Amino acid sequence: MRFGFVALCLMVCLLPLRLAAEEVVLARSALVEGAFGTYLAMGLKLPPQDETLPLVGDRGLRSGGQVLRHLAGQQTVNGFEGVLYDNRDRGHSTLPKDLFPRLTRLSYSDQLRKAGADYGLAGKILLPAVVFGNSSTSVTSGPAQRSLPRLAMTSADGPAQSARLYENNHLYVYPEHRDHDEADRYPANWPYMLISQGSSGSDQPFLAALAMTLAAFPPDTFAALRDNRLMAPTLQMILRRSYAPVRSREAYLSGIAHPVVFEGDALRPGRMMGEAAAMRPDTIPPMVRLRVEEDGFGEAEGLARLSERLFDTEGAIARIWRNFGWSREMTVSAAGTRDPNGRKLTFTWALLQGDPARVWIEPLDPDGSRARIRVAWHDPKTVITRDRTGYHNRSQSRVEIGVFASNGVNDSAPAFVTVFFPDHQNRTYATSGAGGMRLVSIDYDAMGRGVYYDPLLFWSAPWTDRADYDGSGALKGWTRIGHDGNTRTLPPEVGEGVYQIERLQPDRPYLIMP
């Protein structure tokens, strides 16, 4: 009997032990083509989480996992049931398996990998799960090098795809990689993804924090967030409210909590898990949904007659300043926002970034659901930032307005209205005789001055245009001062079909040609 018992023990000990959840493989046959060029992974099935595996591995304890273990011992938490991790850089910066052994990971079939469906910016595939993921990649060659978030903001379908992910419980993390160092090059701010300060690997603290926060939700709260498709907005709210500099509601409703790029060192995963564990289904916050009612930004503005409307999505509206005027106005509504539990909502419109003397926000309804926004021209501004390596100067050229909905218990994640200024142009404005401000001149020669500009959004030309006004203050024409020494006079309607635009070429930037 004793020999048999010992032999049995040896056999059990020699069996292979599972150290982590199995991956699920996405095959092309599981995809169904949907609207707007997207694919729905209808045939993908997630296994139930294996509760014989630890929720947090020993290595995960060093990332704050001891808080999650404590919470799981005090109350029922969702764990990783229904959660899927999607790494999109082929293991270059992947969340280690031994951090969270129960977490199910996505892999792609050879056919999809050959097609590049597993790599880079997410957006074309919607997965039937709560998804978080990352890609430590960027566009590193050609004249339009950029991080993946800036690629999403400046490509034709990027904003709509990013918004669809956000509204379907997907949240991805991407590094800013050179787009937020000496200069903030992002043309907008939005809630659709998280952008980490730094390059490859800077996304890792965010992935760990998101994983533990997802695991900390009570099962009924997790289900309510999933079914109402509010998981990504709620994760954004929790991360921002728990961010190290944010110590009050007042701070949450300010720019401190909502930078376009986040520092990994300022994450507080313990706070995030506490927020998640305390949330109940009847207190989950809504997602703010915006709509432009009146728009003073045009479709054919400035010398090149280009659109100023970068994108319009429900969670973010972005404009580019091309017009010659001193101020612009628009009316925006958040009245389409609904609380998932039918609670009455009130709205806050907050200037997050920009000169308070040059931005005016006028609520138009008692609950604040609509507002008139007027923005005056902003020159580039240099701000002093601090990170673990010290103090740094960073130029920025963007006005940001955050819109928040409160259901009386929780404030929502922000929606954004942003205006991006062409900081590569040297513009001069002066007081007119009538007391207002008017344009004096624009130096377009960014290339000649060696100043960076985004070739997908802007252009350069070797001249300065000076505005000429008559005695009544009306524009009567332009004096073009060429940087070759030539000067000529142009009519006031210059730009209306007089010029052709040479599009981005492989060997040169975007350039306006006479």
Short mmCIF file of C-alpha atoms in Angstrom, two decimals:
data_model
loop_
_atom_site.label_atom_id
_atom_site.label_comp_id
_atom_site.label_asym_id
_atom_site.label_seq_id
_atom_site.Cartn_x
_atom_site.Cartn_y
_atom_site.Cartn_z
CA MET A 1 0.00 0.00 0.00
CA ARG A 2 2.76 2.42 0.94
CA PHE A 3 4.69 1.64 -2.29
CA GLY A 4 1.58 2.21 -4.38
CA PHE A 5 0.86 5.53 -2.63
CA VAL A 6 4.45 6.73 -3.20
CA ALA A 7 4.31 5.69 -6.86
CA LEU A 8 1.05 7.56 -7.32
CA CYS A 9 2.56 10.68 -5.79
CA LEU A 10 5.54 10.43 -8.14
CA MET A 11 3.24 10.07 -11.15
CA VAL A 12 1.26 13.17 -10.14
CA CYS A 13 4.42 15.16 -9.59
CA LEU A 14 5.76 14.19 -13.01
CA LEU A 15 2.59 15.37 -14.83
CA PRO A 16 3.15 18.63 -16.74
CA LEU A 17 1.85 21.59 -14.75
CA ARG A 18 -0.04 24.45 -16.45
CA LEU A 19 1.64 27.70 -15.58
CA ALA A 20 -0.59 30.03 -17.61
CA ALA A 21 -3.88 30.10 -19.47
CA GLU A 22 -3.92 28.83 -23.01
CA GLU A 23 -3.90 31.20 -25.95
CA VAL A 24 -6.91 31.44 -28.24
CA VAL A 25 -6.14 31.46 -31.94
CA LEU A 26 -7.99 33.80 -34.25
CA ALA A 27 -8.45 32.25 -37.69
CA ARG A 28 -9.62 33.94 -40.87
CA SER A 29 -12.67 31.67 -40.89
CA ALA A 30 -13.81 33.22 -37.59
CA LEU A 31 -14.12 36.70 -39.13
CA VAL A 32 -17.31 38.12 -40.57
CA GLU A 33 -17.08 41.27 -42.66
CA GLY A 34 -18.98 44.16 -41.09
CA ALA A 35 -19.66 47.77 -41.94
CA PHE A 36 -17.02 50.47 -42.44
CA GLY A 37 -14.31 48.00 -43.47
CA THR A 38 -14.28 46.21 -40.12
CA TYR A 39 -14.38 42.48 -39.32
CA LEU A 40 -16.27 40.90 -36.47
CA ALA A 41 -14.61 37.89 -34.84
CA MET A 42 -17.94 36.13 -34.40
CA GLY A 43 -16.37 32.68 -34.45
CA LEU A 44 -13.86 33.33 -31.67
CA LYS A 45 -14.71 31.63 -28.37
CA LEU A 46 -12.97 32.40 -25.10
CA PRO A 47 -12.48 29.58 -22.59
CA PRO A 48 -13.59 30.18 -18.99
CA GLN A 49 -10.78 31.33 -16.75
CA ASP A 50 -8.93 28.47 -15.12
CA GLU A 51 -9.43 29.01 -11.40
CA THR A 52 -6.84 26.36 -10.59
CA LEU A 53 -4.26 28.93 -11.69
CA PRO A 54 -3.32 31.85 -9.45
CA LEU A 55 -4.94 35.18 -10.26
CA VAL A 56 -1.59 36.92 -9.74
CA GLY A 57 1.78 35.25 -10.11
CA ASP A 58 4.64 35.85 -7.73
CA ARG A 59 6.21 38.24 -10.23
CA GLY A 60 2.94 40.15 -10.48
CA LEU A 61 3.11 40.97 -6.78
CA ARG A 62 5.91 43.43 -7.55
CA SER A 63 3.58 45.31 -9.93
CA GLY A 64 0.93 45.90 -7.27
CA GLY A 65 -0.66 42.48 -7.48
CA GLN A 66 -0.70 42.10 -3.70
CA VAL A 67 -3.61 44.59 -3.64
CA LEU A 68 -5.52 42.43 -6.11
CA ARG A 69 -4.82 39.32 -4.03
CA HIS A 70 -6.09 41.13 -0.95
CA LEU A 71 -9.26 42.29 -2.71
CA ALA A 72 -9.93 38.79 -4.02
CA GLY A 73 -9.68 37.52 -0.45
CA GLN A 74 -12.17 40.12 0.82
CA GLN A 75 -14.86 39.98 -1.88
CA THR A 76 -15.76 38.26 -5.11
CA VAL A 77 -13.92 39.79 -8.04
CA ASN A 78 -14.37 39.10 -11.74
CA GLY A 79 -10.78 38.08 -12.31
CA PHE A 80 -10.04 37.57 -16.00
CA GLU A 81 -13.34 36.00 -17.00
CA GLY A 82 -14.23 37.41 -20.42
CA VAL A 83 -10.98 39.40 -20.71
CA LEU A 84 -8.59 39.05 -23.65
CA TYR A 85 -5.06 40.44 -24.03
CA ASP A 86 -3.99 41.36 -27.58
CA ASN A 87 -0.28 41.97 -28.20
CA ARG A 88 0.25 43.59 -31.61
CA ASP A 89 4.03 43.83 -31.88
CA ARG A 90 4.74 40.07 -32.16
CA GLY A 91 6.19 39.83 -28.68
CA HIS A 92 8.46 42.87 -28.85
CA SER A 93 6.85 44.35 -25.72
CA THR A 94 4.43 41.75 -24.43
CA LEU A 95 2.90 41.40 -20.99
CA PRO A 96 4.80 38.54 -19.31
CA LYS A 97 2.70 35.41 -18.90
CA ASP A 98 3.73 34.81 -15.32
CA LEU A 99 2.31 38.13 -14.10
CA PHE A 100 -1.32 37.04 -14.45
CA PRO A 101 -1.50 33.30 -15.16
CA ARG A 102 -5.29 33.21 -15.70
CA LEU A 103 -5.28 35.88 -18.39
CA THR A 104 -6.27 34.60 -21.84
CA ARG A 105 -4.10 35.81 -24.69
CA LEU A 106 -4.90 36.20 -28.36
CA SER A 107 -2.77 34.78 -31.12
CA TYR A 108 -3.33 34.97 -34.86
CA SER A 109 -3.34 32.21 -37.46
CA ASP A 110 -0.52 32.06 -39.99
CA GLN A 111 -2.86 33.39 -42.67
CA LEU A 112 -3.73 36.47 -40.63
CA ARG A 113 -0.12 37.02 -39.61
CA LYS A 114 0.98 36.97 -43.24
CA ALA A 115 -1.68 39.58 -43.96
CA GLY A 116 -0.34 41.76 -41.11
CA ALA A 117 -3.61 41.59 -39.15
CA ASP A 118 -1.70 40.97 -35.92
CA TYR A 119 0.67 43.92 -36.16
CA GLY A 120 0.60 47.65 -35.48
CA LEU A 121 -2.41 49.85 -34.98
CA ALA A 122 -5.60 48.04 -33.95
CA GLY A 123 -8.92 48.96 -35.49
CA LYS A 124 -10.14 46.65 -38.22
CA ILE A 125 -11.06 43.65 -36.05
CA LEU A 126 -13.64 43.76 -33.25
CA LEU A 127 -13.30 40.91 -30.76
CA PRO A 128 -16.17 39.42 -28.71
CA ALA A 129 -14.57 40.19 -25.35
CA VAL A 130 -13.30 42.95 -23.11
CA VAL A 131 -9.94 43.61 -24.76
CA PHE A 132 -6.81 45.43 -23.71
CA GLY A 133 -3.61 45.36 -25.67
CA ASN A 134 -0.58 47.19 -27.01
CA SER A 135 1.85 47.67 -29.84
CA SER A 136 5.32 49.12 -29.24
CA THR A 137 5.74 50.04 -32.90
CA SER A 138 5.74 53.24 -34.94
CA VAL A 139 6.26 54.53 -38.48
CA THR A 140 10.04 54.93 -38.59
CA SER A 141 10.75 55.49 -42.29
CA GLY A 142 9.63 57.86 -45.00
CA PRO A 143 8.74 61.57 -44.82
CA ALA A 144 5.76 61.05 -42.48
CA GLN A 145 7.34 59.25 -39.52
CA ARG A 146 5.06 59.16 -36.50
CA SER A 147 3.79 57.18 -33.54
CA LEU A 148 0.77 54.94 -33.96
CA PRO A 149 -1.55 57.34 -32.10
CA ARG A 150 -0.60 60.21 -34.43
CA LEU A 151 -1.03 57.84 -37.36
CA ALA A 152 -4.55 57.10 -36.16
CA MET A 153 -5.34 60.81 -35.72
CA THR A 154 -4.09 61.80 -39.18
CA SER A 155 -5.26 58.91 -41.38
CA ALA A 156 -8.61 58.97 -43.15
CA ASP A 157 -10.25 56.11 -41.24
CA GLY A 158 -8.13 56.21 -38.07
CA PRO A 159 -10.44 58.33 -35.89
CA ALA A 160 -13.58 56.33 -36.75
CA GLN A 161 -11.82 53.00 -36.18
CA SER A 162 -10.38 54.16 -32.88
CA ALA A 163 -13.79 55.36 -31.72
CA ARG A 164 -15.39 52.02 -32.64
CA LEU A 165 -12.83 50.12 -30.55
CA TYR A 166 -13.45 52.41 -27.59
CA GLU A 167 -17.21 51.96 -27.85
CA ASN A 168 -16.84 48.18 -28.02
CA ASN A 169 -14.81 47.56 -24.84
CA HIS A 170 -11.34 47.68 -26.46
CA LEU A 171 -8.52 49.80 -25.01
CA TYR A 172 -4.96 49.79 -26.39
CA VAL A 173 -1.70 51.33 -25.20
CA TYR A 174 0.88 52.83 -27.59
CA PRO A 175 4.18 54.66 -26.90
CA GLU A 176 4.51 58.28 -28.03
CA HIS A 177 7.98 57.55 -29.54
CA ARG A 178 9.37 61.03 -30.38
CA ASP A 179 5.97 62.69 -30.77
CA HIS A 180 5.94 64.14 -27.25
CA ASP A 181 9.51 65.07 -26.39
CA GLU A 182 10.81 68.57 -27.28
CA ALA A 183 7.46 69.24 -28.98
CA ASP A 184 3.94 67.90 -28.58
CA ARG A 185 3.18 66.89 -32.16
CA TYR A 186 -0.28 65.47 -31.61
CA PRO A 187 -2.98 67.39 -33.51
CA ALA A 188 -5.66 66.37 -30.99
CA ASN A 189 -6.37 64.75 -27.65
CA TRP A 190 -8.89 61.94 -27.33
CA PRO A 191 -9.94 59.14 -24.94
CA TYR A 192 -9.75 56.29 -27.45
CA MET A 193 -6.35 54.92 -26.38
CA LEU A 194 -3.62 55.42 -23.81
CA ILE A 195 -0.33 56.94 -24.94
CA SER A 196 2.75 56.26 -22.82
CA GLN A 197 5.68 58.65 -22.49
CA GLY A 198 8.70 56.99 -24.05
CA SER A 199 9.35 54.26 -26.58
CA SER A 200 9.30 50.47 -26.56
CA GLY A 201 8.50 49.06 -23.14
CA SER A 202 7.02 52.28 -21.77
CA ASP A 203 3.61 50.65 -22.23
CA GLN A 204 4.29 47.87 -19.72
CA PRO A 205 3.18 49.67 -16.51
CA PHE A 206 -0.09 50.60 -18.25
CA LEU A 207 -0.78 47.02 -19.29
CA ALA A 208 -0.24 45.71 -15.76
CA ALA A 209 -2.43 48.46 -14.27
CA LEU A 210 -5.25 47.80 -16.77
CA ALA A 211 -5.09 44.04 -16.19
CA MET A 212 -5.35 44.36 -12.43
CA THR A 213 -8.12 46.94 -12.63
CA LEU A 214 -10.18 44.72 -14.92
CA ALA A 215 -9.69 41.79 -12.55
CA ALA A 216 -10.78 43.86 -9.52
CA PHE A 217 -14.31 44.68 -10.71
CA PRO A 218 -17.11 42.76 -8.97
CA PRO A 219 -18.65 40.29 -11.47
CA ASP A 220 -21.98 42.13 -11.72
CA THR A 221 -20.26 45.47 -12.28
CA PHE A 222 -18.00 43.95 -14.91
CA ALA A 223 -21.04 42.49 -16.67
CA ALA A 224 -22.89 45.83 -16.60
CA LEU A 225 -19.89 47.67 -18.05
CA ARG A 226 -19.40 45.04 -20.72
CA ASP A 227 -23.07 44.89 -21.75
CA ASN A 228 -23.43 48.68 -21.86
CA ARG A 229 -20.15 48.90 -23.80
CA LEU A 230 -18.73 51.26 -21.21
CA MET A 231 -15.64 49.33 -20.14
CA ALA A 232 -13.07 51.46 -22.01
CA PRO A 233 -14.54 54.83 -20.90
CA THR A 234 -14.70 53.60 -17.30
CA LEU A 235 -11.09 52.38 -17.38
CA GLN A 236 -10.07 55.79 -18.68
CA MET A 237 -11.96 57.54 -15.89
CA ILE A 238 -10.44 55.32 -13.21
CA LEU A 239 -6.88 55.70 -14.51
CA ARG A 240 -7.19 59.49 -14.76
CA ARG A 241 -8.89 59.90 -11.38
CA SER A 242 -6.17 57.74 -9.81
CA TYR A 243 -3.27 59.50 -11.57
CA ALA A 244 -0.66 60.64 -9.05
CA PRO A 245 -1.15 64.43 -9.37
CA VAL A 246 -4.95 64.12 -9.05
CA ARG A 247 -6.06 64.51 -5.43
CA SER A 248 -9.51 66.06 -5.75
CA ARG A 249 -12.53 66.36 -8.01
CA GLU A 250 -11.38 69.83 -8.94
CA ALA A 251 -8.07 68.38 -10.13
CA TYR A 252 -9.89 65.66 -12.07
CA LEU A 253 -11.82 68.34 -13.96
CA SER A 254 -8.58 70.09 -14.96
CA GLY A 255 -5.78 69.47 -17.40
CA ILE A 256 -3.67 67.78 -14.71
CA ALA A 257 -5.70 64.58 -15.09
CA HIS A 258 -5.95 64.53 -18.89
CA PRO A 259 -2.59 64.95 -20.66
CA VAL A 260 -2.40 63.66 -24.19
CA VAL A 261 0.49 61.42 -23.01
CA PHE A 262 0.77 59.78 -19.58
CA GLU A 263 3.84 59.04 -17.44
CA GLY A 264 4.06 55.41 -16.35
CA ASP A 265 5.67 56.44 -13.06
CA ALA A 266 2.55 58.44 -12.14
CA LEU A 267 0.15 55.49 -12.41
CA ARG A 268 -1.37 54.32 -9.14
CA PRO A 269 -2.62 50.77 -9.77
CA GLY A 270 -3.58 50.30 -6.12
CA ARG A 271 -5.97 53.25 -6.32
CA MET A 272 -7.27 52.00 -9.64
CA MET A 273 -8.08 48.58 -8.20
CA GLY A 274 -9.78 50.18 -5.21
CA GLU A 275 -11.97 52.31 -7.49
CA ALA A 276 -12.92 49.27 -9.56
CA ALA A 277 -13.70 47.08 -6.55
CA ALA A 278 -15.96 49.77 -5.05
CA MET A 279 -17.98 50.42 -8.20
CA ARG A 280 -21.51 49.04 -8.39
CA PRO A 281 -23.69 48.46 -11.46
CA ASP A 282 -26.04 51.33 -10.57
CA THR A 283 -23.20 53.88 -10.30
CA ILE A 284 -21.23 53.28 -13.50
CA PRO A 285 -20.55 56.53 -15.38
CA PRO A 286 -21.84 57.32 -18.87
CA MET A 287 -19.84 58.02 -22.00
CA VAL A 288 -20.11 61.62 -23.18
CA ARG A 289 -21.38 61.87 -26.76
CA LEU A 290 -20.73 65.10 -28.65
CA ARG A 291 -22.24 66.65 -31.75
CA VAL A 292 -21.39 69.90 -33.51
CA GLU A 293 -24.45 72.11 -33.95
CA GLU A 294 -22.80 75.19 -35.48
CA ASP A 295 -19.30 75.20 -36.89
CA GLY A 296 -17.20 78.27 -37.65
CA PHE A 297 -14.36 76.09 -38.98
CA GLY A 298 -14.55 75.56 -42.74
CA GLU A 299 -13.93 72.96 -45.43
CA ALA A 300 -11.72 75.18 -47.62
CA GLU A 301 -9.69 77.66 -45.58
CA GLY A 302 -6.38 79.45 -45.76
CA LEU A 303 -4.11 79.90 -48.73
CA ALA A 304 -4.25 76.21 -49.66
CA ARG A 305 -8.06 75.99 -49.26
CA LEU A 306 -7.85 72.90 -47.06
CA SER A 307 -10.38 71.57 -44.55
CA GLU A 308 -10.12 72.59 -40.93
CA ARG A 309 -12.24 69.66 -39.78
CA LEU A 310 -9.73 67.00 -38.82
CA PHE A 311 -12.38 64.63 -37.46
CA ASP A 312 -15.80 64.46 -35.84
CA THR A 313 -16.45 61.51 -33.55
CA GLU A 314 -18.76 61.25 -30.56
CA GLY A 315 -15.95 61.21 -28.02
CA ALA A 316 -13.66 63.75 -29.67
CA ILE A 317 -13.97 66.64 -32.12
CA ALA A 318 -10.77 68.05 -33.63
CA ARG A 319 -10.15 71.17 -35.67
CA ILE A 320 -7.04 72.60 -37.41
CA TRP A 321 -6.69 76.38 -37.64
CA ARG A 322 -6.03 77.47 -41.25
CA ASN A 323 -8.19 80.59 -41.53
CA PHE A 324 -6.60 84.06 -41.41
CA GLY A 325 -8.98 85.34 -38.72
CA TRP A 326 -8.21 86.13 -35.10
CA SER A 327 -11.03 84.14 -33.49
CA ARG A 328 -13.39 81.27 -34.37
CA GLU A 329 -16.62 80.00 -32.85
CA MET A 330 -18.59 76.76 -32.68
CA THR A 331 -21.56 75.36 -30.76
CA VAL A 332 -21.28 71.80 -29.45
CA SER A 333 -23.91 69.61 -27.81
CA ALA A 334 -23.54 66.71 -25.37
CA ALA A 335 -27.32 66.28 -25.11
CA GLY A 336 -27.11 62.83 -26.71
CA THR A 337 -25.33 61.47 -23.62
CA ARG A 338 -27.36 58.92 -21.62
CA ASP A 339 -26.73 57.45 -18.20
CA PRO A 340 -26.92 53.63 -18.27
CA ASN A 341 -29.13 53.69 -15.15
CA GLY A 342 -31.31 56.60 -16.21
CA ARG A 343 -29.80 59.01 -13.69
CA LYS A 344 -30.07 62.74 -14.34
CA LEU A 345 -26.86 64.16 -15.79
CA THR A 346 -25.11 67.48 -15.42
CA PHE A 347 -22.21 68.58 -17.59
CA THR A 348 -18.94 70.41 -17.01
CA TRP A 349 -16.99 72.08 -19.83
CA ALA A 350 -13.41 72.70 -18.71
CA LEU A 351 -10.45 74.35 -20.41
CA LEU A 352 -7.71 71.72 -20.05
CA GLN A 353 -5.03 73.38 -22.15
CA GLY A 354 -4.83 76.86 -23.64
CA ASP A 355 -4.80 80.52 -22.63
CA PRO A 356 -7.86 81.32 -20.45
CA ALA A 357 -7.77 84.88 -21.83
CA ARG A 358 -8.24 83.52 -25.38
CA VAL A 359 -10.85 80.78 -24.86
CA TRP A 360 -14.47 81.48 -23.94
CA ILE A 361 -16.93 78.71 -23.02
CA GLU A 362 -20.57 79.67 -22.59
CA PRO A 363 -23.01 76.95 -21.40
CA LEU A 364 -26.36 77.36 -23.16
CA ASP A 365 -28.64 75.13 -21.06
CA PRO A 366 -29.28 74.80 -17.30
CA ASP A 367 -27.71 71.31 -17.18
CA GLY A 368 -24.74 72.41 -19.29
CA SER A 369 -25.48 69.95 -22.09
CA ARG A 370 -24.72 72.54 -24.80
CA ALA A 371 -22.03 75.19 -25.03
CA ARG A 372 -20.84 77.94 -27.33
CA ILE A 373 -17.05 77.93 -27.67
CA ARG A 374 -14.94 80.82 -28.99
CA VAL A 375 -11.20 80.46 -29.47
CA ALA A 376 -8.71 83.16 -30.43
CA TRP A 377 -5.38 82.56 -32.15
CA HIS A 378 -2.68 80.95 -30.00
CA ASP A 379 1.03 81.26 -30.66
CA PRO A 380 3.16 78.23 -29.71
CA LYS A 381 3.83 77.97 -25.99
CA THR A 382 6.75 76.33 -24.20
CA VAL A 383 5.97 74.57 -20.95
CA ILE A 384 8.33 73.07 -18.39
CA THR A 385 7.69 69.40 -17.69
CA ARG A 386 9.23 67.05 -15.20
CA ASP A 387 9.78 63.31 -15.30
CA ARG A 388 12.14 60.87 -13.62
CA THR A 389 15.06 62.17 -15.71
CA GLY A 390 14.58 65.82 -14.70
CA TYR A 391 13.04 69.00 -16.12
CA HIS A 392 12.40 69.51 -19.83
CA ASN A 393 11.00 72.16 -22.17
CA ARG A 394 8.16 71.12 -24.45
CA SER A 395 6.36 73.28 -27.00
CA GLN A 396 2.63 72.87 -27.48
CA SER A 397 0.15 74.40 -29.93
CA ARG A 398 -3.23 72.97 -29.05
CA VAL A 399 -6.31 74.17 -27.20
CA GLU A 400 -8.18 71.41 -25.35
CA ILE A 401 -11.64 71.52 -23.82
CA GLY A 402 -12.84 68.55 -21.79
CA VAL A 403 -16.52 67.70 -21.47
CA PHE A 404 -17.58 65.66 -18.43
CA ALA A 405 -20.95 64.18 -17.47
CA SER A 406 -21.80 63.58 -13.81
CA ASN A 407 -24.59 61.24 -12.72
CA GLY A 408 -24.36 62.45 -9.12
CA VAL A 409 -22.07 59.58 -8.09
CA ASN A 410 -19.30 59.42 -10.69
CA ASP A 411 -17.87 61.79 -13.25
CA SER A 412 -17.37 60.36 -16.71
CA ALA A 413 -14.20 60.10 -18.69
CA PRO A 414 -13.70 63.25 -20.74
CA ALA A 415 -14.80 63.85 -24.28
CA PHE A 416 -12.64 66.43 -26.05
CA VAL A 417 -12.99 69.47 -28.29
CA THR A 418 -9.54 70.45 -29.56
CA VAL A 419 -8.06 73.07 -31.88
CA PHE A 420 -4.57 72.59 -33.34
CA PHE A 421 -2.57 75.60 -34.52
CA PRO A 422 0.02 75.66 -37.36
CA ASP A 423 2.98 76.35 -35.11
CA HIS A 424 5.42 76.11 -38.04
CA GLN A 425 4.01 79.39 -39.41
CA ASN A 426 5.15 82.73 -38.05
CA ARG A 427 1.95 84.78 -37.78
CA THR A 428 1.66 88.38 -36.63
CA TYR A 429 -1.64 89.91 -35.49
CA ALA A 430 -2.21 93.51 -34.39
CA THR A 431 -5.01 95.70 -33.12
CA SER A 432 -7.14 97.15 -35.91
CA GLY A 433 -8.59 100.65 -35.96
CA ALA A 434 -11.96 99.27 -34.81
CA GLY A 435 -10.38 97.82 -31.69
CA GLY A 436 -10.34 94.19 -32.82
CA MET A 437 -7.41 92.05 -33.90
CA ARG A 438 -6.44 91.37 -37.51
CA LEU A 439 -3.71 89.52 -39.37
CA VAL A 440 -0.58 91.46 -40.31
CA SER A 441 1.56 88.75 -41.96
CA ILE A 442 2.30 85.03 -42.27
CA ASP A 443 5.76 83.57 -42.89
CA TYR A 444 5.10 80.21 -44.58
CA ASP A 445 8.74 79.15 -45.01
CA ALA A 446 9.01 76.39 -42.41
CA MET A 447 11.52 74.51 -44.57
CA GLY A 448 13.72 77.56 -44.89
CA ARG A 449 13.68 78.10 -41.13
CA GLY A 450 14.33 74.42 -40.43
CA VAL A 451 11.09 74.09 -38.46
CA TYR A 452 9.23 70.76 -38.25
CA TYR A 453 5.67 70.45 -39.54
CA ASP A 454 3.46 67.44 -40.14
CA PRO A 455 3.51 66.82 -43.91
CA LEU A 456 0.16 65.03 -43.77
CA LEU A 457 -1.54 68.14 -42.39
CA PHE A 458 0.50 71.18 -43.42
CA TRP A 459 2.80 72.56 -46.09
CA SER A 460 5.67 75.00 -46.57
CA ALA A 461 6.33 77.74 -49.13
CA PRO A 462 9.32 80.12 -49.54
CA TRP A 463 7.57 83.46 -48.95
CA THR A 464 5.84 85.74 -46.47
CA ASP A 465 2.42 87.23 -47.20
CA ARG A 466 1.59 90.65 -45.74
CA ALA A 467 -2.06 91.67 -45.55
CA ASP A 468 -2.98 95.09 -46.96
CA TYR A 469 -6.09 96.91 -45.71
CA ASP A 470 -7.97 99.95 -46.96
CA GLY A 471 -9.04 102.90 -44.84
CA SER A 472 -12.20 101.13 -43.66
CA GLY A 473 -10.22 98.10 -42.47
CA ALA A 474 -11.30 95.82 -45.33
CA LEU A 475 -8.69 93.50 -46.85
CA LYS A 476 -7.69 94.94 -50.23
CA GLY A 477 -4.93 92.49 -51.13
CA TRP A 478 -1.64 90.89 -50.21
CA THR A 479 2.00 91.72 -50.68
CA ARG A 480 4.02 88.56 -51.24
CA ILE A 481 7.64 88.87 -50.19
CA GLY A 482 9.57 86.01 -51.74
CA HIS A 483 12.55 84.67 -49.93
CA ASP A 484 14.34 84.93 -53.26
CA GLY A 485 14.06 88.73 -52.95
CA ASN A 486 11.10 89.20 -55.33
CA THR A 487 7.94 91.03 -54.24
CA ARG A 488 4.52 91.09 -55.90
CA THR A 489 0.98 92.20 -55.17
CA LEU A 490 -1.91 89.69 -55.03
CA PRO A 491 -5.68 90.16 -54.89
CA PRO A 492 -7.63 89.57 -51.63
CA GLU A 493 -9.14 86.31 -52.91
CA VAL A 494 -5.73 84.67 -53.33
CA GLY A 495 -6.01 80.94 -52.65
CA GLU A 496 -9.43 80.46 -54.22
CA GLY A 497 -8.38 78.08 -56.97
CA VAL A 498 -5.32 80.14 -57.92
CA TYR A 499 -2.92 77.56 -56.50
CA GLN A 500 -2.47 73.85 -56.92
CA ILE A 501 -1.41 71.54 -54.11
CA GLU A 502 1.36 69.06 -54.60
CA ARG A 503 0.56 66.05 -52.41
CA LEU A 504 3.03 64.20 -50.24
CA GLN A 505 5.74 62.60 -52.32
CA PRO A 506 8.24 59.96 -51.14
CA ASP A 507 11.16 62.38 -51.40
CA ARG A 508 9.65 65.71 -50.31
CA PRO A 509 7.22 67.25 -47.84
CA TYR A 510 3.81 68.61 -48.59
CA LEU A 511 4.38 71.84 -50.52
CA ILE A 512 2.20 74.53 -52.05
CA MET A 513 3.34 75.50 -55.52
CA PRO A 514 2.50 78.67 -57.50
#
